[in-house]
């Protein structure tokens, strides 16, 4: 009789836990939906409700951290993303995103470490797209530390993983420009424009380089293109 009673109580406990889990998942899904609609305050409330039910809900901590980051609440974002990492240190997305929060706090070394860890985890999951993006932002972090050699290597790795990565070629051009390697910078920026003719930032850096090198015709052409972009924005407004 005791064994049967114990089994029954265990079953009730499992049903309770499953019910709580389902409710937490439901609030987490609401949070994601609000976030996609750019209703960040509502998203934060929904993620918090999920965590009131299940304090160890990885996705809710992660979603709350990202929502806080989007609202510029960097300290709160770091707290939630750190908790997500504690709950599942082998999941790369929280590590990838906490690096952005560290960058916002000008904590470049911490950001670099998290990008590197995320890269290893994305690689183990064979997520080449995210691995390439993480290499790209690792390059940005190195560049902000004026470590242009490492920035260049990370950027090249990003492009090696994803040869169609538009921002990869753009930042490769920036890396070369910072190293005064102007021919290489021009080639990379032209590749950016080949992938996306509307890449205004690539045209802008090209204009700076051509002007710096005294290439008047090329600089004039890029300035004209930039003026067209400005006019198009005014027409849309």
C-alpha positions as a Python dict, from the first residue, in 0.01 Angstrom:
ca = {
    (1, 'X'): (0, 0, 0),
    (2, 'X'): (283, 239, 91),
    (3, 'X'): (462, 172, -238),
    (4, 'X'): (146, 236, -435),
    (5, 'X'): (81, 558, -243),
    (6, 'X'): (438, 672, -298),
    (7, 'X'): (410, 600, -670),
    (8, 'X'): (85, 793, -687),
    (9, 'X'): (240, 1093, -511),
    (10, 'X'): (541, 1075, -741),
    (11, 'X'): (308, 1077, -1041),
    (12, 'X'): (125, 1382, -906),
    (13, 'X'): (459, 1557, -853),
    (14, 'X'): (566, 1480, -1210),
    (15, 'X'): (235, 1611, -1344),
    (16, 'X'): (283, 1930, -1141),
    (17, 'X'): (637, 1978, -1271),
    (18, 'X'): (531, 1916, -1630),
    (19, 'X'): (241, 2160, -1589),
    (20, 'X'): (474, 2428, -1455),
    (21, 'X'): (714, 2361, -1738),
    (22, 'X'): (440, 2400, -1995),
    (23, 'X'): (330, 2730, -1840),
    (24, 'X'): (688, 2857, -1837),
    (25, 'X'): (731, 2753, -2199),
    (26, 'X'): (406, 2931, -2285),
    (27, 'X'): (522, 3259, -2131),
    (28, 'X'): (860, 3217, -2300),
    (29, 'X'): (687, 3180, -2637),
    (30, 'X'): (484, 3493, -2566),
    (31, 'X'): (806, 3673, -2485),
    (32, 'X'): (957, 3567, -2817),
    (33, 'X'): (644, 3679, -3001),
    (34, 'X'): (648, 4021, -2832),
    (35, 'X'): (1019, 4055, -2907),
    (36, 'X'): (965, 3983, -3277),
    (37, 'X'): (698, 4256, -3276),
    (38, 'X'): (950, 4493, -3112),
    (39, 'X'): (730, 4514, -2803),
    (40, 'X'): (1028, 4487, -2572),
    (41, 'X'): (861, 4586, -2244),
    (42, 'X'): (592, 4323, -2297),
    (43, 'X'): (860, 4070, -2392),
    (44, 'X'): (1049, 4141, -2070),
    (45, 'X'): (732, 4094, -1863),
    (46, 'X'): (657, 3762, -2035),
    (47, 'X'): (1012, 3629, -1986),
    (48, 'X'): (999, 3732, -1619),
    (49, 'X'): (671, 3543, -1574),
    (50, 'X'): (831, 3235, -1727),
    (51, 'X'): (1113, 3264, -1475),
    (52, 'X'): (872, 3308, -1183),
    (53, 'X'): (741, 2962, -1272),
    (54, 'X'): (1077, 2805, -1358),
    (55, 'X'): (1382, 2993, -1235),
    (56, 'X'): (1608, 2759, -1435),
    (57, 'X'): (1446, 2816, -1774),
    (58, 'X'): (1747, 2868, -2003),
    (59, 'X'): (1557, 3019, -2295),
    (60, 'X'): (1372, 3266, -2071),
    (61, 'X'): (1698, 3389, -1914),
    (62, 'X'): (1847, 3412, -2262),
    (63, 'X'): (1547, 3594, -2409),
    (64, 'X'): (1533, 3832, -2115),
    (65, 'X'): (1903, 3906, -2156),
    (66, 'X'): (1862, 3984, -2525),
    (67, 'X'): (1554, 4200, -2458),
    (68, 'X'): (1740, 4397, -2192),
    (69, 'X'): (2031, 4446, -2433),
    (70, 'X'): (1795, 4574, -2702),
    (71, 'X'): (1662, 4833, -2458),
    (72, 'X'): (2013, 4942, -2365),
    (73, 'X'): (1992, 4786, -2017),
    (74, 'X'): (2340, 4634, -2041),
    (75, 'X'): (2402, 4545, -1675),
    (76, 'X'): (2069, 4362, -1657),
    (77, 'X'): (2146, 4192, -1986),
    (78, 'X'): (2480, 4066, -1854),
    (79, 'X'): (2314, 3925, -1541),
    (80, 'X'): (2059, 3723, -1739),
    (81, 'X'): (2299, 3599, -2003),
    (82, 'X'): (2550, 3492, -1736),
    (83, 'X'): (2272, 3293, -1569),
    (84, 'X'): (2185, 3130, -1901),
    (85, 'X'): (2550, 3031, -1947),
    (86, 'X'): (2557, 2882, -1598),
    (87, 'X'): (2252, 2672, -1683),
    (88, 'X'): (2390, 2548, -2015),
    (89, 'X'): (2756, 2634, -2077),
    (90, 'X'): (2765, 2426, -2397),
    (91, 'X'): (2495, 2628, -2574),
    (92, 'X'): (2668, 2898, -2784),
    (93, 'X'): (2394, 3156, -2834),
    (94, 'X'): (2415, 3310, -2485),
    (95, 'X'): (2795, 3329, -2509),
    (96, 'X'): (2769, 3488, -2854),
    (97, 'X'): (2526, 3751, -2731),
    (98, 'X'): (2695, 3825, -2401),
    (99, 'X'): (3000, 3926, -2605),
    (100, 'X'): (2795, 4212, -2753),
    (101, 'X'): (2699, 4322, -2402),
    (102, 'X'): (3066, 4320, -2299),
    (103, 'X'): (3149, 4528, -2607),
    (104, 'X'): (2880, 4778, -2507),
    (105, 'X'): (3057, 4806, -2169),
    (106, 'X'): (3392, 4849, -2350),
    (107, 'X'): (3511, 4519, -2200),
    (108, 'X'): (3682, 4401, -2517),
    (109, 'X'): (3895, 4126, -2360),
    (110, 'X'): (3589, 3961, -2204),
    (111, 'X'): (3406, 3993, -2535),
    (112, 'X'): (3693, 3831, -2725),
    (113, 'X'): (3696, 3534, -2487),
    (114, 'X'): (3322, 3480, -2527),
    (115, 'X'): (3341, 3511, -2906),
    (116, 'X'): (3618, 3249, -2910),
    (117, 'X'): (3415, 3013, -2691),
    (118, 'X'): (3107, 3067, -2907),
    (119, 'X'): (3313, 2995, -3219),
    (120, 'X'): (3427, 2661, -3077),
    (121, 'X'): (3072, 2568, -2980),
    (122, 'X'): (2923, 2673, -3315),
    (123, 'X'): (3196, 2473, -3486),
    (124, 'X'): (3115, 2162, -3281),
    (125, 'X'): (2749, 2201, -3383),
    (126, 'X'): (2856, 2254, -3745),
    (127, 'X'): (2668, 2586, -3755),
    (128, 'X'): (2891, 2745, -4019),
    (129, 'X'): (2676, 3057, -4062),
    (130, 'X'): (2694, 3153, -3695),
    (131, 'X'): (3058, 3051, -3672),
    (132, 'X'): (3140, 3290, -3957),
    (133, 'X'): (2945, 3572, -3792),
    (134, 'X'): (3124, 3514, -3462),
    (135, 'X'): (3462, 3534, -3639),
    (136, 'X'): (3350, 3862, -3797),
    (137, 'X'): (3256, 4020, -3464),
    (138, 'X'): (3573, 3882, -3308),
    (139, 'X'): (3752, 4078, -3579),
    (140, 'X'): (3562, 4393, -3478),
    (141, 'X'): (3661, 4342, -3114),
    (142, 'X'): (4027, 4302, -3205),
    (143, 'X'): (4009, 4612, -3423),
    (144, 'X'): (3870, 4818, -3137),
    (145, 'X'): (4173, 4711, -2936),
    (146, 'X'): (4395, 4829, -3224),
    (147, 'X'): (4510, 4470, -3279),
    (148, 'X'): (4478, 4493, -3655),
    (149, 'X'): (4672, 4177, -3736),
    (150, 'X'): (4438, 3957, -3533),
    (151, 'X'): (4140, 4150, -3669),
    (152, 'X'): (4252, 4076, -4023),
    (153, 'X'): (4300, 3705, -3951),
    (154, 'X'): (3957, 3672, -3788),
    (155, 'X'): (3791, 3856, -4075),
    (156, 'X'): (3957, 3634, -4334),
    (157, 'X'): (3839, 3326, -4143),
    (158, 'X'): (3482, 3461, -4147),
    (159, 'X'): (3496, 3494, -4526),
    (160, 'X'): (3657, 3154, -4563),
    (161, 'X'): (3361, 3001, -4379),
    (162, 'X'): (3103, 3210, -4565),
    (163, 'X'): (3226, 3350, -4900),
    (164, 'X'): (2897, 3540, -4941),
    (165, 'X'): (2930, 3730, -4614),
    (166, 'X'): (2882, 4090, -4727),
    (167, 'X'): (2983, 4249, -4397),
    (168, 'X'): (3288, 4023, -4394),
    (169, 'X'): (3426, 4181, -4710),
    (170, 'X'): (3332, 4528, -4587),
    (171, 'X'): (3518, 4488, -4260),
    (172, 'X'): (3806, 4320, -4442),
    (173, 'X'): (3833, 4643, -4641),
    (174, 'X'): (3830, 4842, -4317),
    (175, 'X'): (4103, 4618, -4171),
    (176, 'X'): (4322, 4666, -4476),
    (177, 'X'): (4256, 5042, -4469),
    (178, 'X'): (4370, 5061, -4105),
    (179, 'X'): (4691, 4883, -4205),
    (180, 'X'): (4741, 5129, -4496),
    (181, 'X'): (4700, 4844, -4746),
    (182, 'X'): (4490, 5049, -4984),
    (183, 'X'): (4486, 4825, -5291),
    (184, 'X'): (4367, 4531, -5083),
    (185, 'X'): (4110, 4753, -4911),
    (186, 'X'): (3972, 4872, -5245),
    (187, 'X'): (3944, 4514, -5372),
    (188, 'X'): (3755, 4400, -5060),
    (189, 'X'): (3518, 4698, -5070),
    (190, 'X'): (3447, 4640, -5439),
    (191, 'X'): (3358, 4279, -5351),
    (192, 'X'): (3116, 4413, -5092),
    (193, 'X'): (2950, 4629, -5356),
    (194, 'X'): (2941, 4338, -5598),
    (195, 'X'): (2740, 4145, -5338),
    (196, 'X'): (2525, 4448, -5258),
    (197, 'X'): (2538, 4757, -5483),
    (198, 'X'): (2344, 4947, -5214),
    (199, 'X'): (2616, 4894, -4953),
    (200, 'X'): (2647, 5263, -4867),
    (201, 'X'): (2912, 5215, -4599),
    (202, 'X'): (3141, 5043, -4853),
    (203, 'X'): (3097, 5331, -5098),
    (204, 'X'): (3172, 5573, -4813),
    (205, 'X'): (3503, 5408, -4722),
    (206, 'X'): (3596, 5382, -5090),
    (207, 'X'): (3538, 5756, -5124),
    (208, 'X'): (3770, 5820, -4829),
    (209, 'X'): (4043, 5598, -4977),
    (210, 'X'): (4020, 5744, -5327),
    (211, 'X'): (4027, 6096, -5186),
    (212, 'X'): (4327, 6010, -4968),
    (213, 'X'): (4513, 5866, -5269),
    (214, 'X'): (4431, 6166, -5487),
    (215, 'X'): (4223, 5953, -5727),
    (216, 'X'): (3996, 6241, -5822),
    (217, 'X'): (3779, 6068, -6083),
    (218, 'X'): (3709, 5767, -5861),
    (219, 'X'): (3647, 5985, -5555),
    (220, 'X'): (3404, 6202, -5753),
    (221, 'X'): (3215, 5894, -5870),
    (222, 'X'): (3179, 5760, -5517),
    (223, 'X'): (3072, 6102, -5386),
    (224, 'X'): (2801, 6114, -5655),
    (225, 'X'): (2677, 5767, -5552),
    (226, 'X'): (2666, 5874, -5186),
    (227, 'X'): (2466, 6184, -5281),
    (228, 'X'): (2218, 5958, -5462),
    (229, 'X'): (2175, 5749, -5147),
    (230, 'X'): (2109, 6066, -4947),
    (231, 'X'): (1848, 6182, -5198),
    (232, 'X'): (1677, 5843, -5196),
    (233, 'X'): (1645, 5861, -4815),
    (234, 'X'): (1495, 6208, -4837),
    (235, 'X'): (1244, 6088, -5097),
    (236, 'X'): (1142, 5799, -4870),
    (237, 'X'): (1095, 6036, -4577),
}
